[in-house]
Coordinates of C-alpha atoms and ligand atoms in Angstrom, one line a residue:
X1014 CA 0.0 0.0 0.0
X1015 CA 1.1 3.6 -0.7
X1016 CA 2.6 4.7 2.4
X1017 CA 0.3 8.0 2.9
X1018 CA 0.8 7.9 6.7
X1019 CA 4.1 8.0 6.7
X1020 CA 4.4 10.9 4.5
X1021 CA 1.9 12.6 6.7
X1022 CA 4.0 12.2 9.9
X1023 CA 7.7 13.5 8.3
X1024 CA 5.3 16.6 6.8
X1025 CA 4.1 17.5 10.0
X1026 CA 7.7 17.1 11.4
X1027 CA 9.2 18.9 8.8
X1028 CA 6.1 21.7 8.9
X1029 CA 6.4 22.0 13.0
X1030 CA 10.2 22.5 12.7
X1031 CA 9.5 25.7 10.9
X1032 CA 6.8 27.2 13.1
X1033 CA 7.8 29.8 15.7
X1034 CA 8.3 28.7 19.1
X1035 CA 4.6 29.6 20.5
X1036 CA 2.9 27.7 17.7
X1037 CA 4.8 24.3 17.7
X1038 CA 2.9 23.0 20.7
X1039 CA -0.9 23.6 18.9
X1040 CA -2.5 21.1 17.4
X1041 CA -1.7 21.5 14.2
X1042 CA -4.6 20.4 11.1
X1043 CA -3.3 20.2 7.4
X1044 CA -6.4 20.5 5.1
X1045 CA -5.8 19.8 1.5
X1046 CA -7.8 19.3 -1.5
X1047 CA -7.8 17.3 -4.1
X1048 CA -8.1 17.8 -8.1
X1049 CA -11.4 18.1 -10.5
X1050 CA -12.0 16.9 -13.4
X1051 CA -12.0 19.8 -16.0
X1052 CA -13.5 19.7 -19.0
X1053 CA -12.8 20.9 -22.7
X1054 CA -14.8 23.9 -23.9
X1055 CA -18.2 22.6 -25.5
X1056 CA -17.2 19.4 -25.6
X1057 CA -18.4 17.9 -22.8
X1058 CA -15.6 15.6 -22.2
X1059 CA -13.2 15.6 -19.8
X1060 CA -9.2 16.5 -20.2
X1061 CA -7.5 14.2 -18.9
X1062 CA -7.0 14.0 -15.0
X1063 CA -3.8 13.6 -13.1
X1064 CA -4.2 13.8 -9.1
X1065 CA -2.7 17.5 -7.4
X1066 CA 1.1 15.9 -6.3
X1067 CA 0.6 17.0 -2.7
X1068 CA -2.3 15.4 -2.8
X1069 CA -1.3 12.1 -3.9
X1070 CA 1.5 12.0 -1.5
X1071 CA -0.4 12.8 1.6
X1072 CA -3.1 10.4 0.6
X1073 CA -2.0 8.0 -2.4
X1074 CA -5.9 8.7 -3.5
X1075 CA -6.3 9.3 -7.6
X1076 CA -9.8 10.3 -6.8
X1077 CA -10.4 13.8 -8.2
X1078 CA -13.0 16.0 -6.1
X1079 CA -11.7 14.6 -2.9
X1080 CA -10.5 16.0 0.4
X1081 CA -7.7 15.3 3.2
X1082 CA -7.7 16.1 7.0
X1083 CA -4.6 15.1 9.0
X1084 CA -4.0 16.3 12.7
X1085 CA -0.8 16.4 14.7
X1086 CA -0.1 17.3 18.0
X1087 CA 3.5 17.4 18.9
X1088 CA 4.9 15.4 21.9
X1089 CA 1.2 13.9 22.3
X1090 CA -0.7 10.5 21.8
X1091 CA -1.7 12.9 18.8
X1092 CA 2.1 12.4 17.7
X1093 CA 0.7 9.7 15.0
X1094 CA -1.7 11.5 13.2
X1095 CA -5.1 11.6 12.4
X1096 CA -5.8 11.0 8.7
X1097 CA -9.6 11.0 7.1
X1098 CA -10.2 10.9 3.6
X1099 CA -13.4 12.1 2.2
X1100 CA -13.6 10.8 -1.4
X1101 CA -17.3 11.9 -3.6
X1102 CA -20.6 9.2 -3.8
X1103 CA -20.7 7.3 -7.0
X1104 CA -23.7 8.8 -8.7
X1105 CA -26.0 7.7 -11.1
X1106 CA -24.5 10.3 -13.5
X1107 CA -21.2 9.4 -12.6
X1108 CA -22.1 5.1 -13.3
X1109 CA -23.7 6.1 -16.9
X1110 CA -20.9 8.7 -18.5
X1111 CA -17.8 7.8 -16.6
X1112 CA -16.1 5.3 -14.1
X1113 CA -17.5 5.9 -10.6
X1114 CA -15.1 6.5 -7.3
X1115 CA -14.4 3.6 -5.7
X1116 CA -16.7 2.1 -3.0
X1117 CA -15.8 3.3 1.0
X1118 CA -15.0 -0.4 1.2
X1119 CA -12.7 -0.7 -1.3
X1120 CA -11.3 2.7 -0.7
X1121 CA -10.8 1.7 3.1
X1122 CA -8.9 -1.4 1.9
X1123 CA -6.6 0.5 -0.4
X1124 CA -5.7 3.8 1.2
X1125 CA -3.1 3.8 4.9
X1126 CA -5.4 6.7 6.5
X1127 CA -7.3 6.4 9.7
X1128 CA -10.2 6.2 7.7
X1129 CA -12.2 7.0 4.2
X1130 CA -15.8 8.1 4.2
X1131 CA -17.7 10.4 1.7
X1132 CA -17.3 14.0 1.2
X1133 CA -20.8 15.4 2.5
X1134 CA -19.2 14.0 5.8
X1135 CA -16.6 16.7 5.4
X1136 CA -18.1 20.1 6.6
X1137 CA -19.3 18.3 9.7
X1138 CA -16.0 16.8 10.1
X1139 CA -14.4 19.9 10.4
X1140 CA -16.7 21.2 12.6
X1141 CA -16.0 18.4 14.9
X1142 CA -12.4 19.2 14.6
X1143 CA -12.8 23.0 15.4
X1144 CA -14.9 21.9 18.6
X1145 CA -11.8 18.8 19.5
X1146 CA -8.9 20.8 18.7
X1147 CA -9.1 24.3 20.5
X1148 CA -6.3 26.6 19.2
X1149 CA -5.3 24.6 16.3
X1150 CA -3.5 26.0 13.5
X1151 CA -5.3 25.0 10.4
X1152 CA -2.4 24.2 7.2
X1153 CA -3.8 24.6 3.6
X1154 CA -2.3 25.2 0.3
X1155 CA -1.1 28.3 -1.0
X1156 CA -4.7 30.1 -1.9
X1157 CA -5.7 31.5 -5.3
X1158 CA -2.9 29.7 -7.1
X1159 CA -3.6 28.5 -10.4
X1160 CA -1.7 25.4 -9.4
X1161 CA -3.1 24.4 -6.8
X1162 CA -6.8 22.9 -5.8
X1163 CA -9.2 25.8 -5.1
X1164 CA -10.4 25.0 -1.3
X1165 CA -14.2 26.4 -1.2
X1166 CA -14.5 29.6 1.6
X1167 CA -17.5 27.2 3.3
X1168 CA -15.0 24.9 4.5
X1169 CA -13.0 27.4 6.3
X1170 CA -15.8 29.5 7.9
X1171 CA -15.9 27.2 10.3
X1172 CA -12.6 27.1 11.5
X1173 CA -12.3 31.0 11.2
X1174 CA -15.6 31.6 13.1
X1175 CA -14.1 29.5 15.7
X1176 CA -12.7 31.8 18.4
X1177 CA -9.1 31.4 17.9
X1178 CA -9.6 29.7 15.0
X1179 CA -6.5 30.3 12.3
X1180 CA -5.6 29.1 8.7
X1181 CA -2.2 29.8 7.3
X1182 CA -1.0 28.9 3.7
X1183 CA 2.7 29.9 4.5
X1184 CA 4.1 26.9 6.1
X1185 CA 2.7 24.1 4.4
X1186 CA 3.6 23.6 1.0
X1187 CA 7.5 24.3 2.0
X1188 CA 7.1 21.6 4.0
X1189 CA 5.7 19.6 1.7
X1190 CA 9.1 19.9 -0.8
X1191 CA 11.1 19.5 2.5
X1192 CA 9.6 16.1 2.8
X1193 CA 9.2 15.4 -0.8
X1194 CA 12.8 15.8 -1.3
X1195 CA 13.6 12.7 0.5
X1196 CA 12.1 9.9 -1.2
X1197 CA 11.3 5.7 0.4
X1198 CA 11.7 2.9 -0.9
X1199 CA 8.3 2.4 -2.3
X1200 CA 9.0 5.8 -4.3
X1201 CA 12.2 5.2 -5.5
X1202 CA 10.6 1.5 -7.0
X1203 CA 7.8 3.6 -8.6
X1204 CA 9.9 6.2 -10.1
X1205 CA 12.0 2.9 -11.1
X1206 CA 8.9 1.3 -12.8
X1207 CA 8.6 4.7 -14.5
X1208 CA 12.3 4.8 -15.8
X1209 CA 12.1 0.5 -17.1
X1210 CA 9.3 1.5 -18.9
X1211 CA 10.7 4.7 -20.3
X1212 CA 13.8 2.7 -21.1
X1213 CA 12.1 0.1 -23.1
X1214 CA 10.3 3.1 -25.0
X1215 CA 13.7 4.8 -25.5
X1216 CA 15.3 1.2 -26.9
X1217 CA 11.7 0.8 -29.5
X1218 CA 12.2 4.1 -31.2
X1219 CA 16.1 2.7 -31.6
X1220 CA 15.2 -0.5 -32.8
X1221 CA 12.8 0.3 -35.5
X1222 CA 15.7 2.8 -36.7
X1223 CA 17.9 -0.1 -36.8
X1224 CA 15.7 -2.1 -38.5
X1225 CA 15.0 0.1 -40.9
X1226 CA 18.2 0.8 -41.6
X1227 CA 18.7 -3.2 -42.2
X1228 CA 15.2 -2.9 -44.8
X1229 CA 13.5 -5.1 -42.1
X1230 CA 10.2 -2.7 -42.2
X1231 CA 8.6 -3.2 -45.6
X1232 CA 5.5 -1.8 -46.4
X1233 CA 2.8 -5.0 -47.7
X1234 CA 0.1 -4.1 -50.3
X1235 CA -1.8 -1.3 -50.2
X1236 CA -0.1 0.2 -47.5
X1237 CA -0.2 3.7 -47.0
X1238 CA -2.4 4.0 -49.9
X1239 CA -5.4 1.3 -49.9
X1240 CA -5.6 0.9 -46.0
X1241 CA -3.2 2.4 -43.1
X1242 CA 0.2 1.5 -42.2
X1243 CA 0.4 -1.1 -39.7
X1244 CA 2.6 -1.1 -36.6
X1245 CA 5.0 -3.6 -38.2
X1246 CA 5.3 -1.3 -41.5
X1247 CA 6.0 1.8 -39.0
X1248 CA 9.1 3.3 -40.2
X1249 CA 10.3 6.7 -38.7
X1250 CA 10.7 9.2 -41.0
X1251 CA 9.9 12.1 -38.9
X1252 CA 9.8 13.5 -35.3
X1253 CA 6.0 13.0 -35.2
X1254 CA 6.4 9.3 -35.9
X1255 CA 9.6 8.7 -33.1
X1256 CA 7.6 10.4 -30.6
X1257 CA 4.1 8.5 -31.6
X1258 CA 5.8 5.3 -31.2
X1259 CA 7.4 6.1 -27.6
X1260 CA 4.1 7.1 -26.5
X1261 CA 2.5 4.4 -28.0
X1262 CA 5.5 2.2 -26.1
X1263 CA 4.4 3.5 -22.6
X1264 CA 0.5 3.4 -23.1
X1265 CA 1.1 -0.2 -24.0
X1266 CA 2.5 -0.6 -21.0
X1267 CA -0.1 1.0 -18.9
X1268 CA 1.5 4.1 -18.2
X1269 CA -1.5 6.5 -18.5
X1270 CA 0.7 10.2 -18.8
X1271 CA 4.0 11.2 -19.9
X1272 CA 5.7 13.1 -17.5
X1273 CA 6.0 16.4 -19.5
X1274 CA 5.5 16.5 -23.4
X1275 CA 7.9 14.5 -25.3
X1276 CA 10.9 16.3 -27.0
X1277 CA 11.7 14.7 -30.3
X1278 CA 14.5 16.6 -32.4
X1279 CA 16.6 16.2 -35.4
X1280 CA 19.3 18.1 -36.3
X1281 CA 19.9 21.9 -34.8
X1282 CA 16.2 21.7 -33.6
X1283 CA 17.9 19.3 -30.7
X1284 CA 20.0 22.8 -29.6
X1285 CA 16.3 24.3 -28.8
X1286 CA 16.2 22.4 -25.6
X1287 CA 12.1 22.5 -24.5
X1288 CA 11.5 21.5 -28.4
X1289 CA 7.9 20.2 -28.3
X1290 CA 4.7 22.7 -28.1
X1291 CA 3.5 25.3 -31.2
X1292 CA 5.5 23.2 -34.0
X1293 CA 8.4 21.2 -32.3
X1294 CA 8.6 17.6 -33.1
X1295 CA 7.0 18.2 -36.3
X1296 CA 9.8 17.8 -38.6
X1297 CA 10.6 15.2 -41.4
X1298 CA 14.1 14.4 -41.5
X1299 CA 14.5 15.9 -44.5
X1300 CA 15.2 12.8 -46.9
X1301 CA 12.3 10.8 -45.7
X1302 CA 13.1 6.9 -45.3
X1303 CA 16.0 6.4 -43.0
X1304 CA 18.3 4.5 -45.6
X1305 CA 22.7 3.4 -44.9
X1306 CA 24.0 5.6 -47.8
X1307 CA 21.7 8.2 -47.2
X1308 CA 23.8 10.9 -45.3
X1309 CA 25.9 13.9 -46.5
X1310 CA 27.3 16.6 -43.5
X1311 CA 25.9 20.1 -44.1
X1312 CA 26.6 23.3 -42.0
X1313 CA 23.7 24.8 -42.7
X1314 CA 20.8 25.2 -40.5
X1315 CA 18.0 22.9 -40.6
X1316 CA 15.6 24.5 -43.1
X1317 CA 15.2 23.1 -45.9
X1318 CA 15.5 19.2 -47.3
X1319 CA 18.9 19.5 -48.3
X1320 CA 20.1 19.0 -44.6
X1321 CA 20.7 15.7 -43.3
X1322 CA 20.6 15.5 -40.0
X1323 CA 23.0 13.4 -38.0
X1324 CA 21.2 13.0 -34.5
X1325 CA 17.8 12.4 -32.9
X1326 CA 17.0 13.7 -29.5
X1327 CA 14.4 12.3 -27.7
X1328 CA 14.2 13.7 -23.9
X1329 CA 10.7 11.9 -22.7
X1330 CA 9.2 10.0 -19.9
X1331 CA 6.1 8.9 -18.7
X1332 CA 5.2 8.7 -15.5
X1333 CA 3.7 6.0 -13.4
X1334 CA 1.6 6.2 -10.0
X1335 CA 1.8 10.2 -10.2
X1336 CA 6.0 9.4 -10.2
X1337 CA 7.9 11.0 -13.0
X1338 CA 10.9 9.8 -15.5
X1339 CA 12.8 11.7 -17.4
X1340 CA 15.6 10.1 -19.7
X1341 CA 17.2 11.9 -22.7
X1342 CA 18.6 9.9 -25.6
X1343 CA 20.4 11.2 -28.6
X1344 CA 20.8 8.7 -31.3
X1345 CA 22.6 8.6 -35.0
X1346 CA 19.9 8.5 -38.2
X1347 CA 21.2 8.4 -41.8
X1348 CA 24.7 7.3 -42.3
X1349 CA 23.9 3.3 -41.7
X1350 CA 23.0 4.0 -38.0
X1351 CA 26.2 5.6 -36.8
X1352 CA 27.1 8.6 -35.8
X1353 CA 29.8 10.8 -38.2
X1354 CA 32.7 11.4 -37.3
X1355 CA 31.5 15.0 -35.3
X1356 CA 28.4 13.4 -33.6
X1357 CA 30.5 10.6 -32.5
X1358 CA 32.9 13.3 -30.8
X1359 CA 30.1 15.2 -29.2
X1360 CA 27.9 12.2 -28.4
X1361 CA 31.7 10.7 -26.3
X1362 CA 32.3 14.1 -25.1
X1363 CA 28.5 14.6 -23.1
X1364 CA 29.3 10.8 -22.1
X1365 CA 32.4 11.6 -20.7
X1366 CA 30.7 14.7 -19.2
X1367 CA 27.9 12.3 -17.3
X1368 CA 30.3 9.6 -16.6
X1369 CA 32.5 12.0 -14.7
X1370 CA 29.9 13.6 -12.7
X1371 CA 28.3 10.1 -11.4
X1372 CA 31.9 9.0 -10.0
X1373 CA 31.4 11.9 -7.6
X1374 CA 28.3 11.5 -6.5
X1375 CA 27.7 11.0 -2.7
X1376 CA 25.4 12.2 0.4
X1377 CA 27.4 15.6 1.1
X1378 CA 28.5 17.0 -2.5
X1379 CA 27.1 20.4 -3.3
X1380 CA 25.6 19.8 -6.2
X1381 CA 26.8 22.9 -7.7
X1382 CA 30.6 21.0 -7.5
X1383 CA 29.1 18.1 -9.9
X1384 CA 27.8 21.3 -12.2
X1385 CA 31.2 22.7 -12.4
X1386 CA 32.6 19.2 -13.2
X1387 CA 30.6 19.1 -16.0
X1388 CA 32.0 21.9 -17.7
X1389 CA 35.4 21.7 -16.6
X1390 CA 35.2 17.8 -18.8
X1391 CA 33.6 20.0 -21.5
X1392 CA 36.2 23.1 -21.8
X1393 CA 38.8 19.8 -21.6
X1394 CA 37.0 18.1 -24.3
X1395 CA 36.6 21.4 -26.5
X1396 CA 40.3 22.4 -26.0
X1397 CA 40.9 18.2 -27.3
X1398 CA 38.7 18.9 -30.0
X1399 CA 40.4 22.6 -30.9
X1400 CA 36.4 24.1 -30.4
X1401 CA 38.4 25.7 -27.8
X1402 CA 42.0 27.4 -27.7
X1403 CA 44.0 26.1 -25.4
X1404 CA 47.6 27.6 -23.6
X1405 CA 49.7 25.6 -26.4
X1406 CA 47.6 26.7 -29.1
X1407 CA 49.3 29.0 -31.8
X1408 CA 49.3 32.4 -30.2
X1409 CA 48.0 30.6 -26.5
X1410 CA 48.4 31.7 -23.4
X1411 CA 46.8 31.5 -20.0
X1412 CA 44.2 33.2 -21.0
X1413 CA 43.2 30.2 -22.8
X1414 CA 43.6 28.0 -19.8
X1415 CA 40.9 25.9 -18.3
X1416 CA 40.4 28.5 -15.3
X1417 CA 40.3 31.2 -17.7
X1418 CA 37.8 29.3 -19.8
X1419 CA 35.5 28.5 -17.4
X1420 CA 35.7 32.1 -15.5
X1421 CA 35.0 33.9 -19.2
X1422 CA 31.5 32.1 -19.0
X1423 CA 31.4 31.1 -22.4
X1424 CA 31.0 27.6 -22.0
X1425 CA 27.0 28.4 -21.3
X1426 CA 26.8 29.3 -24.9
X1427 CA 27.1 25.7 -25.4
X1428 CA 25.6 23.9 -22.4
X1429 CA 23.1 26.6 -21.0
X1430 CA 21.1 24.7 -18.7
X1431 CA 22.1 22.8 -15.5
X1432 CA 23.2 19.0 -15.2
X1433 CA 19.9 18.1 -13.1
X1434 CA 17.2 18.4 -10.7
X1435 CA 15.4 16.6 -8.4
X1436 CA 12.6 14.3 -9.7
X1437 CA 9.7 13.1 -8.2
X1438 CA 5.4 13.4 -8.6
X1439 CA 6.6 16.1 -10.5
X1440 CA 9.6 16.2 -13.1
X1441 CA 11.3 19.5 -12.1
X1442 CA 10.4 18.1 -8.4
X1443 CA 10.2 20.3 -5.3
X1444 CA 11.5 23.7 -6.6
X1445 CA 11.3 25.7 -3.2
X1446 CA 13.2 22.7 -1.3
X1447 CA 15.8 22.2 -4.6
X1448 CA 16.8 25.8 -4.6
X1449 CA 16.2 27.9 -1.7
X1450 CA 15.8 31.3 -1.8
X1451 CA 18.0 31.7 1.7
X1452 CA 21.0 29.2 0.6
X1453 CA 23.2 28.6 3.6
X1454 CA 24.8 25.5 1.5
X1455 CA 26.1 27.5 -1.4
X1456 CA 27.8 30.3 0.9
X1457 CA 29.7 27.6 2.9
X1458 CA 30.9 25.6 0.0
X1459 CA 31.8 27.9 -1.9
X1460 CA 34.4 29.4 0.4
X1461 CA 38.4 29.2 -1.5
X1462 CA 36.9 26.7 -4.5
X1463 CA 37.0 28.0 -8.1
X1464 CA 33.3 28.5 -8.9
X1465 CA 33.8 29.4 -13.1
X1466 CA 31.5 32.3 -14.1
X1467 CA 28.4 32.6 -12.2
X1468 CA 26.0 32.4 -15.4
X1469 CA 27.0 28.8 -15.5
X1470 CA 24.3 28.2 -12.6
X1471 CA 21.6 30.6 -14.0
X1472 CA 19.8 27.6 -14.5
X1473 CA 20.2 25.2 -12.2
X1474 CA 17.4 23.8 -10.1
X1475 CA 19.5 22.0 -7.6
X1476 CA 21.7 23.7 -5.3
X1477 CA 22.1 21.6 -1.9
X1478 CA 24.4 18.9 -1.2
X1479 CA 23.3 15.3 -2.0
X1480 CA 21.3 13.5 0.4
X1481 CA 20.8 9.9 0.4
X1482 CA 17.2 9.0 -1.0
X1483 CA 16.7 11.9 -3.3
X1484 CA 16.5 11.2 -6.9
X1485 CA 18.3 13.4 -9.2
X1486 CA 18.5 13.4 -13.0
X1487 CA 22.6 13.5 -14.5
X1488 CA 22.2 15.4 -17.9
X1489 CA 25.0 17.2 -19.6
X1490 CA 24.3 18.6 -22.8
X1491 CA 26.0 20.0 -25.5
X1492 CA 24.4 22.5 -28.2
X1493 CA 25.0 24.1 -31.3
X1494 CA 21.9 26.6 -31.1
X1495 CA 22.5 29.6 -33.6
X1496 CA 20.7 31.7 -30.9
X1497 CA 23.4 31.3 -28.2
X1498 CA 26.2 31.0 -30.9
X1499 CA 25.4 34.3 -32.2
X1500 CA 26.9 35.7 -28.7
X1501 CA 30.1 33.9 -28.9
X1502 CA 30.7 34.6 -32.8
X1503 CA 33.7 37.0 -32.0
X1504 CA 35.2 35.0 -29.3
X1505 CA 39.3 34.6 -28.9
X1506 CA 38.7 31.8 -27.1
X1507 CA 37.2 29.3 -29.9
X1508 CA 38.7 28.4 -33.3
X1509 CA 35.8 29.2 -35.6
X1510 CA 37.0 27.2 -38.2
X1511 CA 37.1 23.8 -36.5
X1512 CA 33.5 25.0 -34.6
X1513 CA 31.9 25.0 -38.2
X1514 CA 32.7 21.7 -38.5
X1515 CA 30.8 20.3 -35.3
X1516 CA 27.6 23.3 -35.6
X1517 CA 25.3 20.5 -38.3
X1518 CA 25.3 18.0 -34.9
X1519 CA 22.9 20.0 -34.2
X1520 CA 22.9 18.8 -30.2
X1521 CA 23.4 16.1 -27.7
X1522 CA 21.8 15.6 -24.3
X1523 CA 22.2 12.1 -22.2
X1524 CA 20.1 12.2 -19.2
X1525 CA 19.5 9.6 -16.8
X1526 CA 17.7 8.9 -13.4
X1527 CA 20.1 8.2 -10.3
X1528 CA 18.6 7.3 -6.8
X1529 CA 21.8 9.0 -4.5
X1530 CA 22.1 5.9 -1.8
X1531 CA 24.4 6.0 1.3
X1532 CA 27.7 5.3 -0.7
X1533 CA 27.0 6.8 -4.0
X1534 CA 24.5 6.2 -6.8
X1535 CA 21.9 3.7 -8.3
X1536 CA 21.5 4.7 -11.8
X1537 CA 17.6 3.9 -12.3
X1538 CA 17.9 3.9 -16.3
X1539 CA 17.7 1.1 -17.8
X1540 CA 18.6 2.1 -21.4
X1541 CA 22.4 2.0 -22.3
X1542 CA 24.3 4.6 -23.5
X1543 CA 27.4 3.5 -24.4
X1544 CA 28.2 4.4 -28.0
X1545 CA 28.6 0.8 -29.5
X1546 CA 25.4 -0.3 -27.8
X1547 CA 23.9 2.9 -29.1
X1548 CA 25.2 2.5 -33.2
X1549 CA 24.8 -1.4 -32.9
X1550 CA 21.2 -0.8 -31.9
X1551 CA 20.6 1.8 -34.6
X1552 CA 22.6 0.3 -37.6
X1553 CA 20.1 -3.2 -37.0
X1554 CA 23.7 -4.9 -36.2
X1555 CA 22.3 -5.8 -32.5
Ligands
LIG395 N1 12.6 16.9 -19.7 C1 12.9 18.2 -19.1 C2 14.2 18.1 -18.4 O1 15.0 17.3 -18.8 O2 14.5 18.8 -17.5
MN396 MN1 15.5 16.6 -16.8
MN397 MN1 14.5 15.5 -19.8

């Protein structure tokens, strides 16, 4: 069973150890509401529903339209709390258009709360609580926020009638990513179950590449023309198709939502890094059917069909049991499956990039010092490469040394975003607990290390040190967007001769999930990465 009541208790922990002195000893009452079932204008259908994250965790209930009470009393029998769930009536409506609630039986035998009865139980209920509970400070979610469950004023008249009566939305959804941040064991094994089946998904798209490239897809009569393609004839010729077939991947394996919109780009459309809504993953590739011989390098920017593209990114996950996955894959199309000679480079370098960071990983690092790692292997790899000057280059100096590379900021011009975040119910999990606006951590740590330029962690959405049982994503990228290039075109610092040659790679990400343990890491991604698993797979040869 989901283990709400546990989540309960550390919340109340975490949300008392932030309370002033004079109100830690009150009874304290978290009141939460579930999500509703919208509905598409004049359509009469519903959008599809996905349960409020806060509300899942504290209850493990998919019911929309319900509600949670929970009550706490510090240092009291009340110390293990209190937990109703109020879940709506099946109606008659509800039997004839839709799939009812569950029964208060079978809810009560499902969900680890005190106990589970119907929602026109609730108003009373809180009553009762007002009258049981002098004094008690009443928690809800932050009010008149878009993201969150509307809570109706009837249900808090009561409690502010009440003589002392209080509700405060300031303390509780903090405490709430406090918690959050920390995942069990049954939440690392669903986020697992997320990331296999986002790994098979991954490996599908690369294996009907691969098989095409071996002419293992053929098309049988009529198809296409006389009747629709088949799965079997399902060759991918363009974004659309590799991201229809991941999704298709998941649903078959009863994942009902992805975990954000799936990214699926070719060529320098994988440098736009959110590439999905108002036209992304749209493209063909350009030459249509993925065939061996069919590649030829080209600098210029993806427009029109005389581009081949050398790389597809797909960053995608679903998610499973309201628990995100989030893995990014970059694989060869066109030239027989493998990468050229420039994707190879860049694919090995971002490799190298990962692999480095998830040696260091441990309760304790500041993530920041895995960020800097990252591109301190990428200025090496560029300088390697001669993307990058280096001290021995003709006319060199220190100037061009790693320090100086990494202080000039210009590797964000290249790898703008930051190597990971935490991930949970929610993909970009926990914001308030991953960065903190007061950041103690990054002060401290920061003391007599070399930090590089401080754009590098404009975008970073993790900035603690590690703690064992959070669940991070390790995803170095690097891009050749004509957007950020454009700032960089005059640079000292870069050979632009030998950076023409790598811009048609368009860009690489590898991104996978990592549950940090006591002594380092469990990577939770299935997929491989490796670069001969990778062209075997998408040359048909494996
Ligand atoms: N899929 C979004 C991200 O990787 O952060
Ligand atoms: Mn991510
Ligand atoms: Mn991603």
């Amino acid at each position: 069973m989901y283990p709400a009541a546990d989540h309960v208790l550390r919340t109340f922990r975490n949300l008392v150890g932030t309370l002033p002195e004079a109100e830690k000893l009150k009874p304290q009452v978290i009141l939460v509401a579930a999500g509703i079932v919208e509905y598409r204008n004049d359509t009469d259908r519903e959008l599809a529903f996905r349960q409020e994250s806060n509300f899942f965790y504290l209850s493990g209930c998919t019911t929309p339209s319900s509600y949670l009470i929970a009550s706490y009393q510090h240092g009291t029998s009340l110390e293990k709390p209190s937990i109703e769930l109020f879940i709506p009536k099946a109606s008659l409506a509800d039997m004839m258009w839709s799939v009812p609630p569950p029964s208060l039986e079978a809810a009560n035998a499902t969900h680890d709360v005190t106990r589970v009865i119907n929602t026109e139980s609730l108003t009373g209920a809180i009553e009762t609580l007002v009258k049981s509970l002098p004094g008690a400070l009443w928690h809800v979610l932050p009010r008149n926020s878009p993201q969150f469950p509307a809570l109706s004023e009837d249900y808090l008249k009561p409690i502010l009638s009440a003589e002392d009566g209080a509700v405060t939305d300031f303390y509780l959804l903090p405490a709430l990513h406090r918690t959050r941040l920390i995942k069990d064991q049954d939440e690392v094994a669903l986020i697992q179950h997320a990331c296999d089946i986002s790994s098979r998904a991954h490996e599908t798209v690369m294996r009907v590449l691969g098989a095409a490239v071996k002419g293992a897809i053929t098309h049988g009569a009529g198809a296409g023309v006389d009747r629709p393609l088949l799965p079997s004839e399902w060759l991918i010729q363009k974004e659309a198709e590799a991201e229809a077939l991941f999704v298709a991947s998941c649903r078959r394996e009863g994942a009902v939502h992805q975990a954000y919109l799936p990214i699926c780009a070719s060529a320098s459309r994988a440098s736009t890094l959110h590439y999905c809504c108002n036209g992304g993953n749209d493209k063909e590739f350009a030459w249509g059917p993925v065939e061996p011989h069919d590649h030829k390098n080209s600098n210029s920017l993806c427009t029109g069909r005389e581009l081949k593209p050398q790389v597809l990114l797909i960053d995608a996950g679903c998610e499973w049991s309201c628990y995100a996955s989030d893995i990014t894959r970059t694989m060869p199309i066109g030239n027989g499956g493998k990468f050229t000679e420039e994707g190879r480079a860049i694919y090995s370098l971002v490799l190298e990039m990962q692999t480095e960071c998830m040696d260091i990983l441990k309760p304790g690092l500041l993530w920041d010092s895995a960020h800097l790692l990252s591109h301190r292997v990428l200025v090496r790899g560029f300088q390697r490469l001669g993307i990058f000057k280096s001290p021995s280059s003709p006319g060199g100096g220190s100037w061009a040394s790693e320090e100086a590379i990494l202080a000039s900021g210009i590797t964000t011009a290249f790898y703008p975003h930051g190597l990971g975040h935490s991930l949970g119910h929610d993909v970009h999990d926990v914001p308030s607990a991953s960065k903190p606006a007061v950041n103690p951590h990054i002060a401290e740590n920061n003391a007599g290390i070399q930090l590089g330029h401080p754009t590098i962690y404009n975008f970073l959405r993790l900035r603690l040190p590690l703690e064992a049982g959070m669940v991070v994503t390790v995803e170095p990228g690097i891009y050749f967007s004509p957007h950020l290039l454009a700032a960089v075109r005059d640079s000292q610092l870069i050979d632009h001769e030998v950076l023409k040659r790598y811009e048609s790679v368009g860009g690489v990400r590898i991104e996978d999930v990592v549950h940090i343990t006591p002594n380092g890491v469990q990577n939770l991604t299935k997929v491989r990465s490796d670069v001969d698993w990778i062209e075997g797979v998408c040359s048909g040869a494996l």
